[in-house]
Amino acid sequence: MHLPGTTRRDDVPPPRELVSFAGRMLWAIWSLTIAAAAFLALRLYCKLSRGRLLWWDDYFLIASWVLVLASSAMLTEGVKYGIGLFWEDMDYKKLPVVLILSYAAGLGGTVAAAWSKTSFAITLLRISKGWVKWVIWFIIISVNIVLGVSGLILWIQCWPLPKLWLPDVEGTCWPKTTVEAYNTFTSIYSGVFDIVLAILPWKIIWNVTINKKEKLGAMVAMSMGVLIISLKDISASSTTTVDIKVFGVAEPAVSIIAASIPILRTLVQKKTPTTQERSIQFVQFSKIPEPDSRSLHSTNKGSEEGLVDYPSVQSHIVAGGQRV
């Protein structure tokens, strides 16, 4: 018998099935983290196995990967508390931990992106001259400022600070549109200079006296930063928070891979030498002035003569780290 004002049992909607995107997120971020680690390790091996010391671009890249690892670890820990679920499906008591880990991972990813771009810019800085050098310095400074402010906004958009992860705390937060507008600006600004950093190697290497095959290989390898540009689409406001978290790890991870590829060409060349001399040749870009020799050799003796080891019979030969 059905009484007026009551609900039939068959009218009650079934319990909502929990949908979690955590598995997809974990697969993506750890695949990228491991891939970046592999490329970075090979980059360092290529340098150290040739008796070359590490330089500031290497240190920035290592620091960037450490932050990528930390971000991935925090997101992984956050899965235990609800990261990957829809907001309405999360346990409200666990929400503060989810928010803290999300903000911390976001900050780590932002700084990692800035440092990975800085690493590649420093690499280009060492073989550039004239107005190109000033452009690179502008990129280094401005990108670090813009991305640094983006990371800072994550933590200062609400006051007092605990309101970030405790929504019921009395306080104020910046308008959501303001934060989104700056994030959009950051994404565009970062994307533009990804393009610039991908194009600059062509300008720098074009007039170098090496054969066309080596020149083309060098330019393509050093322009792998264009891969990062294709990732910008997933930062749109229409995507889920999981996609944005993946992007936060993906951008610096792909930057690390792209910055390592030019050095890895030496692995292929090392396996296919045409002569005994070819296996120990280093390209010295004869038309590009090197950094001040006194400061370079006093702080990094035995380090790089140029940017990357690109063997060529038309190049000046540097054997055993000493000029012939």
mmCIF file of N, CA and C in Angstrom, residues 2-79:
data_model
loop_
_atom_site.group_PDB
_atom_site.id
_atom_site.type_symbol
_atom_site.label_atom_id
_atom_site.label_comp_id
_atom_site.label_asym_id
_atom_site.label_seq_id
_atom_site.Cartn_x
_atom_site.Cartn_y
_atom_site.Cartn_z
ATOM 1 N N HIS A 2 0.520 2.187 -0.841
ATOM 2 C CA HIS A 2 1.316 3.410 -0.938
ATOM 3 C C HIS A 2 0.600 4.559 -0.258
ATOM 4 N N LEU A 3 1.218 5.141 0.759
ATOM 5 C CA LEU A 3 0.635 6.258 1.473
ATOM 6 C C LEU A 3 1.015 7.561 0.799
ATOM 7 N N PRO A 4 0.069 8.519 0.741
ATOM 8 C CA PRO A 4 0.381 9.819 0.148
ATOM 9 C C PRO A 4 1.532 10.497 0.892
ATOM 10 N N GLY A 5 2.416 11.148 0.139
ATOM 11 C CA GLY A 5 3.530 11.873 0.733
ATOM 12 C C GLY A 5 4.739 11.027 1.002
ATOM 13 N N THR A 6 4.635 9.717 0.742
ATOM 14 C CA THR A 6 5.783 8.832 0.923
ATOM 15 C C THR A 6 6.355 8.452 -0.428
ATOM 16 N N THR A 7 7.561 7.888 -0.401
ATOM 17 C CA THR A 7 8.242 7.518 -1.640
ATOM 18 C C THR A 7 8.269 6.012 -1.774
ATOM 19 N N ARG A 8 7.885 5.534 -2.933
ATOM 20 C CA ARG A 8 7.967 4.107 -3.179
ATOM 21 C C ARG A 8 9.428 3.673 -3.174
ATOM 22 N N ARG A 9 9.687 2.442 -2.794
ATOM 23 C CA ARG A 9 11.049 1.919 -2.767
ATOM 24 C C ARG A 9 11.661 1.926 -4.162
ATOM 25 N N ASP A 10 10.799 1.610 -5.156
ATOM 26 C CA ASP A 10 11.337 1.571 -6.510
ATOM 27 C C ASP A 10 11.516 2.954 -7.103
ATOM 28 N N ASP A 11 11.029 4.012 -6.386
ATOM 29 C CA ASP A 11 11.234 5.385 -6.850
ATOM 30 C C ASP A 11 12.550 5.971 -6.358
ATOM 31 N N VAL A 12 13.181 5.330 -5.393
ATOM 32 C CA VAL A 12 14.440 5.836 -4.842
ATOM 33 C C VAL A 12 15.560 5.581 -5.847
ATOM 34 N N PRO A 13 16.306 6.627 -6.249
ATOM 35 C CA PRO A 13 17.390 6.421 -7.215
ATOM 36 C C PRO A 13 18.478 5.533 -6.628
ATOM 37 N N PRO A 14 19.079 4.708 -7.450
ATOM 38 C CA PRO A 14 20.150 3.834 -6.953
ATOM 39 C C PRO A 14 21.344 4.654 -6.497
ATOM 40 N N PRO A 15 22.140 4.123 -5.595
ATOM 41 C CA PRO A 15 23.338 4.848 -5.139
ATOM 42 C C PRO A 15 24.233 5.207 -6.323
ATOM 43 N N ARG A 16 24.788 6.394 -6.271
ATOM 44 C CA ARG A 16 25.643 6.846 -7.359
ATOM 45 C C ARG A 16 26.951 6.059 -7.363
ATOM 46 N N GLU A 17 27.309 5.597 -8.533
ATOM 47 C CA GLU A 17 28.556 4.848 -8.672
ATOM 48 C C GLU A 17 29.731 5.821 -8.699
ATOM 49 N N LEU A 18 30.720 5.577 -7.851
ATOM 50 C CA LEU A 18 31.883 6.450 -7.799
ATOM 51 C C LEU A 18 32.730 6.269 -9.052
ATOM 52 N N VAL A 19 33.071 7.385 -9.648
ATOM 53 C CA VAL A 19 33.925 7.370 -10.834
ATOM 54 C C VAL A 19 35.242 8.039 -10.465
ATOM 55 N N SER A 20 36.328 7.326 -10.615
ATOM 56 C CA SER A 20 37.646 7.863 -10.271
ATOM 57 C C SER A 20 38.552 7.874 -11.498
ATOM 58 N N PHE A 21 39.219 8.998 -11.683
ATOM 59 C CA PHE A 21 40.190 9.132 -12.765
ATOM 60 C C PHE A 21 41.614 8.994 -12.239
ATOM 61 N N ALA A 22 41.727 8.508 -11.008
ATOM 62 C CA ALA A 22 43.045 8.417 -10.376
ATOM 63 C C ALA A 22 43.977 7.491 -11.145
ATOM 64 N N GLY A 23 43.456 6.368 -11.620
ATOM 65 C CA GLY A 23 44.305 5.421 -12.345
ATOM 66 C C GLY A 23 44.910 6.032 -13.590
ATOM 67 N N ARG A 24 44.086 6.754 -14.344
ATOM 68 C CA ARG A 24 44.588 7.415 -15.551
ATOM 69 C C ARG A 24 45.639 8.461 -15.201
ATOM 70 N N MET A 25 45.369 9.219 -14.133
ATOM 71 C CA MET A 25 46.313 10.253 -13.718
ATOM 72 C C MET A 25 47.646 9.648 -13.301
ATOM 73 N N LEU A 26 47.596 8.597 -12.483
ATOM 74 C CA LEU A 26 48.832 7.978 -11.998
ATOM 75 C C LEU A 26 49.647 7.394 -13.146
ATOM 76 N N TRP A 27 48.972 6.743 -14.076
ATOM 77 C CA TRP A 27 49.689 6.183 -15.228
ATOM 78 C C TRP A 27 50.390 7.288 -16.005
ATOM 79 N N ALA A 28 49.695 8.401 -16.216
ATOM 80 C CA ALA A 28 50.252 9.497 -17.011
ATOM 81 C C ALA A 28 51.436 10.157 -16.312
ATOM 82 N N ILE A 29 51.263 10.529 -15.041
ATOM 83 C CA ILE A 29 52.321 11.293 -14.374
ATOM 84 C C ILE A 29 53.566 10.446 -14.131
ATOM 85 N N TRP A 30 53.379 9.157 -13.806
ATOM 86 C CA TRP A 30 54.562 8.337 -13.545
ATOM 87 C C TRP A 30 55.251 7.907 -14.834
ATOM 88 N N SER A 31 54.503 7.743 -15.912
ATOM 89 C CA SER A 31 55.135 7.471 -17.211
ATOM 90 C C SER A 31 56.011 8.647 -17.617
ATOM 91 N N LEU A 32 55.492 9.854 -17.438
ATOM 92 C CA LEU A 32 56.250 11.053 -17.788
ATOM 93 C C LEU A 32 57.444 11.248 -16.863
ATOM 94 N N THR A 33 57.245 11.013 -15.574
ATOM 95 C CA THR A 33 58.338 11.179 -14.611
ATOM 96 C C THR A 33 59.477 10.209 -14.897
ATOM 97 N N ILE A 34 59.135 8.949 -15.184
ATOM 98 C CA ILE A 34 60.154 7.939 -15.469
ATOM 99 C C ILE A 34 60.839 8.221 -16.801
ATOM 100 N N ALA A 35 60.066 8.630 -17.807
ATOM 101 C CA ALA A 35 60.657 8.949 -19.113
ATOM 102 C C ALA A 35 61.632 10.119 -18.992
ATOM 103 N N ALA A 36 61.228 11.155 -18.241
ATOM 104 C CA ALA A 36 62.117 12.302 -18.040
ATOM 105 C C ALA A 36 63.381 11.884 -17.303
ATOM 106 N N ALA A 37 63.238 10.995 -16.318
ATOM 107 C CA ALA A 37 64.402 10.505 -15.574
ATOM 108 C C ALA A 37 65.354 9.749 -16.493
ATOM 109 N N ALA A 38 64.807 8.943 -17.393
ATOM 110 C CA ALA A 38 65.647 8.166 -18.312
ATOM 111 C C ALA A 38 66.430 9.079 -19.247
ATOM 112 N N PHE A 39 65.753 10.071 -19.818
ATOM 113 C CA PHE A 39 66.439 10.991 -20.728
ATOM 114 C C PHE A 39 67.478 11.820 -19.981
ATOM 115 N N LEU A 40 67.139 12.260 -18.771
ATOM 116 C CA LEU A 40 68.090 13.046 -17.989
ATOM 117 C C LEU A 40 69.306 12.208 -17.625
ATOM 118 N N ALA A 41 69.087 10.949 -17.233
ATOM 119 C CA ALA A 41 70.202 10.066 -16.879
ATOM 120 C C ALA A 41 71.117 9.837 -18.080
ATOM 121 N N LEU A 42 70.531 9.645 -19.253
ATOM 122 C CA LEU A 42 71.339 9.465 -20.461
ATOM 123 C C LEU A 42 72.105 10.734 -20.806
ATOM 124 N N ARG A 43 71.475 11.881 -20.600
ATOM 125 C CA ARG A 43 72.156 13.161 -20.837
ATOM 126 C C ARG A 43 73.400 13.269 -19.956
ATOM 127 N N LEU A 44 73.229 12.975 -18.659
ATOM 128 C CA LEU A 44 74.353 13.072 -17.736
ATOM 129 C C LEU A 44 75.423 12.037 -18.062
ATOM 130 N N TYR A 45 74.992 10.840 -18.458
ATOM 131 C CA TYR A 45 75.954 9.798 -18.840
ATOM 132 C C TYR A 45 76.785 10.240 -20.041
ATOM 133 N N CYS A 46 76.130 10.816 -21.040
ATOM 134 C CA CYS A 46 76.850 11.268 -22.236
ATOM 135 C C CYS A 46 77.913 12.299 -21.888
ATOM 136 N N LYS A 47 77.627 13.143 -20.917
ATOM 137 C CA LYS A 47 78.598 14.165 -20.529
ATOM 138 C C LYS A 47 79.712 13.584 -19.668
ATOM 139 N N LEU A 48 79.326 12.882 -18.614
ATOM 140 C CA LEU A 48 80.328 12.388 -17.676
ATOM 141 C C LEU A 48 81.212 11.316 -18.292
ATOM 142 N N SER A 49 80.672 10.498 -19.186
ATOM 143 C CA SER A 49 81.469 9.442 -19.812
ATOM 144 C C SER A 49 82.539 10.009 -20.732
ATOM 145 N N ARG A 50 82.381 11.249 -21.157
ATOM 146 C CA ARG A 50 83.371 11.915 -21.995
ATOM 147 C C ARG A 50 84.304 12.800 -21.177
ATOM 148 N N GLY A 51 84.202 12.694 -19.871
ATOM 149 C CA GLY A 51 85.081 13.470 -19.014
ATOM 150 C C GLY A 51 84.696 14.926 -18.899
ATOM 151 N N ARG A 52 83.452 15.243 -19.223
ATOM 152 C CA ARG A 52 83.002 16.634 -19.165
ATOM 153 C C ARG A 52 82.258 16.887 -17.860
ATOM 154 N N LEU A 53 82.548 18.012 -17.248
ATOM 155 C CA LEU A 53 81.882 18.365 -15.999
ATOM 156 C C LEU A 53 80.485 18.900 -16.275
ATOM 157 N N LEU A 54 79.634 18.835 -15.265
ATOM 158 C CA LEU A 54 78.286 19.366 -15.407
ATOM 159 C C LEU A 54 78.311 20.885 -15.326
ATOM 160 N N TRP A 55 77.310 21.506 -15.925
ATOM 161 C CA TRP A 55 77.224 22.957 -15.968
ATOM 162 C C TRP A 55 75.887 23.386 -15.382
ATOM 163 N N TRP A 56 75.658 24.704 -15.320
ATOM 164 C CA TRP A 56 74.441 25.205 -14.700
ATOM 165 C C TRP A 56 73.185 24.694 -15.378
ATOM 166 N N ASP A 57 73.218 24.493 -16.690
ATOM 167 C CA ASP A 57 72.026 23.972 -17.357
ATOM 168 C C ASP A 57 71.687 22.569 -16.860
ATOM 169 N N ASP A 58 72.715 21.778 -16.561
ATOM 170 C CA ASP A 58 72.472 20.434 -16.017
ATOM 171 C C ASP A 58 71.879 20.497 -14.612
ATOM 172 N N TYR A 59 72.410 21.399 -13.796
ATOM 173 C CA TYR A 59 71.917 21.506 -12.422
ATOM 174 C C TYR A 59 70.456 21.965 -12.380
ATOM 175 N N PHE A 60 70.105 22.927 -13.237
ATOM 176 C CA PHE A 60 68.716 23.371 -13.306
ATOM 177 C C PHE A 60 67.805 22.231 -13.758
ATOM 178 N N LEU A 61 68.289 21.425 -14.703
ATOM 179 C CA LEU A 61 67.482 20.318 -15.208
ATOM 180 C C LEU A 61 67.298 19.237 -14.138
ATOM 181 N N ILE A 62 68.357 18.974 -13.384
ATOM 182 C CA ILE A 62 68.256 17.996 -12.288
ATOM 183 C C ILE A 62 67.262 18.487 -11.231
ATOM 184 N N ALA A 63 67.372 19.759 -10.857
ATOM 185 C CA ALA A 63 66.456 20.325 -9.864
ATOM 186 C C ALA A 63 65.016 20.282 -10.367
ATOM 187 N N SER A 64 64.841 20.543 -11.656
ATOM 188 C CA SER A 64 63.507 20.490 -12.250
ATOM 189 C C SER A 64 62.914 19.091 -12.134
ATOM 190 N N TRP A 65 63.735 18.071 -12.417
ATOM 191 C CA TRP A 65 63.218 16.700 -12.338
ATOM 192 C C TRP A 65 62.889 16.322 -10.894
ATOM 193 N N VAL A 66 63.690 16.771 -9.941
ATOM 194 C CA VAL A 66 63.404 16.486 -8.526
ATOM 195 C C VAL A 66 62.029 17.044 -8.147
ATOM 196 N N LEU A 67 61.707 18.235 -8.652
ATOM 197 C CA LEU A 67 60.397 18.822 -8.374
ATOM 198 C C LEU A 67 59.280 18.054 -9.078
ATOM 199 N N VAL A 68 59.559 17.569 -10.291
ATOM 200 C CA VAL A 68 58.576 16.731 -10.990
ATOM 201 C C VAL A 68 58.296 15.471 -10.171
ATOM 202 N N LEU A 69 59.358 14.858 -9.657
ATOM 203 C CA LEU A 69 59.214 13.660 -8.824
ATOM 204 C C LEU A 69 58.398 13.966 -7.571
ATOM 205 N N ALA A 70 58.697 15.101 -6.932
ATOM 206 C CA ALA A 70 57.973 15.480 -5.718
ATOM 207 C C ALA A 70 56.493 15.718 -6.019
ATOM 208 N N SER A 71 56.207 16.381 -7.134
ATOM 209 C CA SER A 71 54.812 16.632 -7.512
ATOM 210 C C SER A 71 54.068 15.329 -7.761
ATOM 211 N N SER A 72 54.710 14.408 -8.470
ATOM 212 C CA SER A 72 54.078 13.112 -8.745
ATOM 213 C C SER A 72 53.825 12.344 -7.453
ATOM 214 N N ALA A 73 54.780 12.419 -6.533
ATOM 215 C CA ALA A 73 54.625 11.721 -5.251
ATOM 216 C C ALA A 73 53.467 12.308 -4.445
ATOM 217 N N MET A 74 53.331 13.638 -4.444
ATOM 218 C CA MET A 74 52.248 14.268 -3.687
ATOM 219 C C MET A 74 50.886 13.935 -4.286
ATOM 220 N N LEU A 75 50.798 13.922 -5.615
ATOM 221 C CA LEU A 75 49.530 13.557 -6.249
ATOM 222 C C LEU A 75 49.183 12.097 -5.976
ATOM 223 N N THR A 76 50.200 11.251 -5.957
ATOM 224 C CA THR A 76 49.973 9.835 -5.652
ATOM 225 C C THR A 76 49.453 9.665 -4.231
ATOM 226 N N GLU A 77 50.047 10.383 -3.292
ATOM 227 C CA GLU A 77 49.578 10.339 -1.905
ATOM 228 C C GLU A 77 48.155 10.877 -1.809
ATOM 229 N N GLY A 78 47.865 11.892 -2.621
ATOM 230 C CA GLY A 78 46.535 12.495 -2.584
ATOM 231 C C GLY A 78 45.423 11.579 -3.051
ATOM 232 N N VAL A 79 45.764 10.574 -3.853
ATOM 233 C CA VAL A 79 44.756 9.615 -4.317
ATOM 234 C C VAL A 79 44.104 8.912 -3.130
#
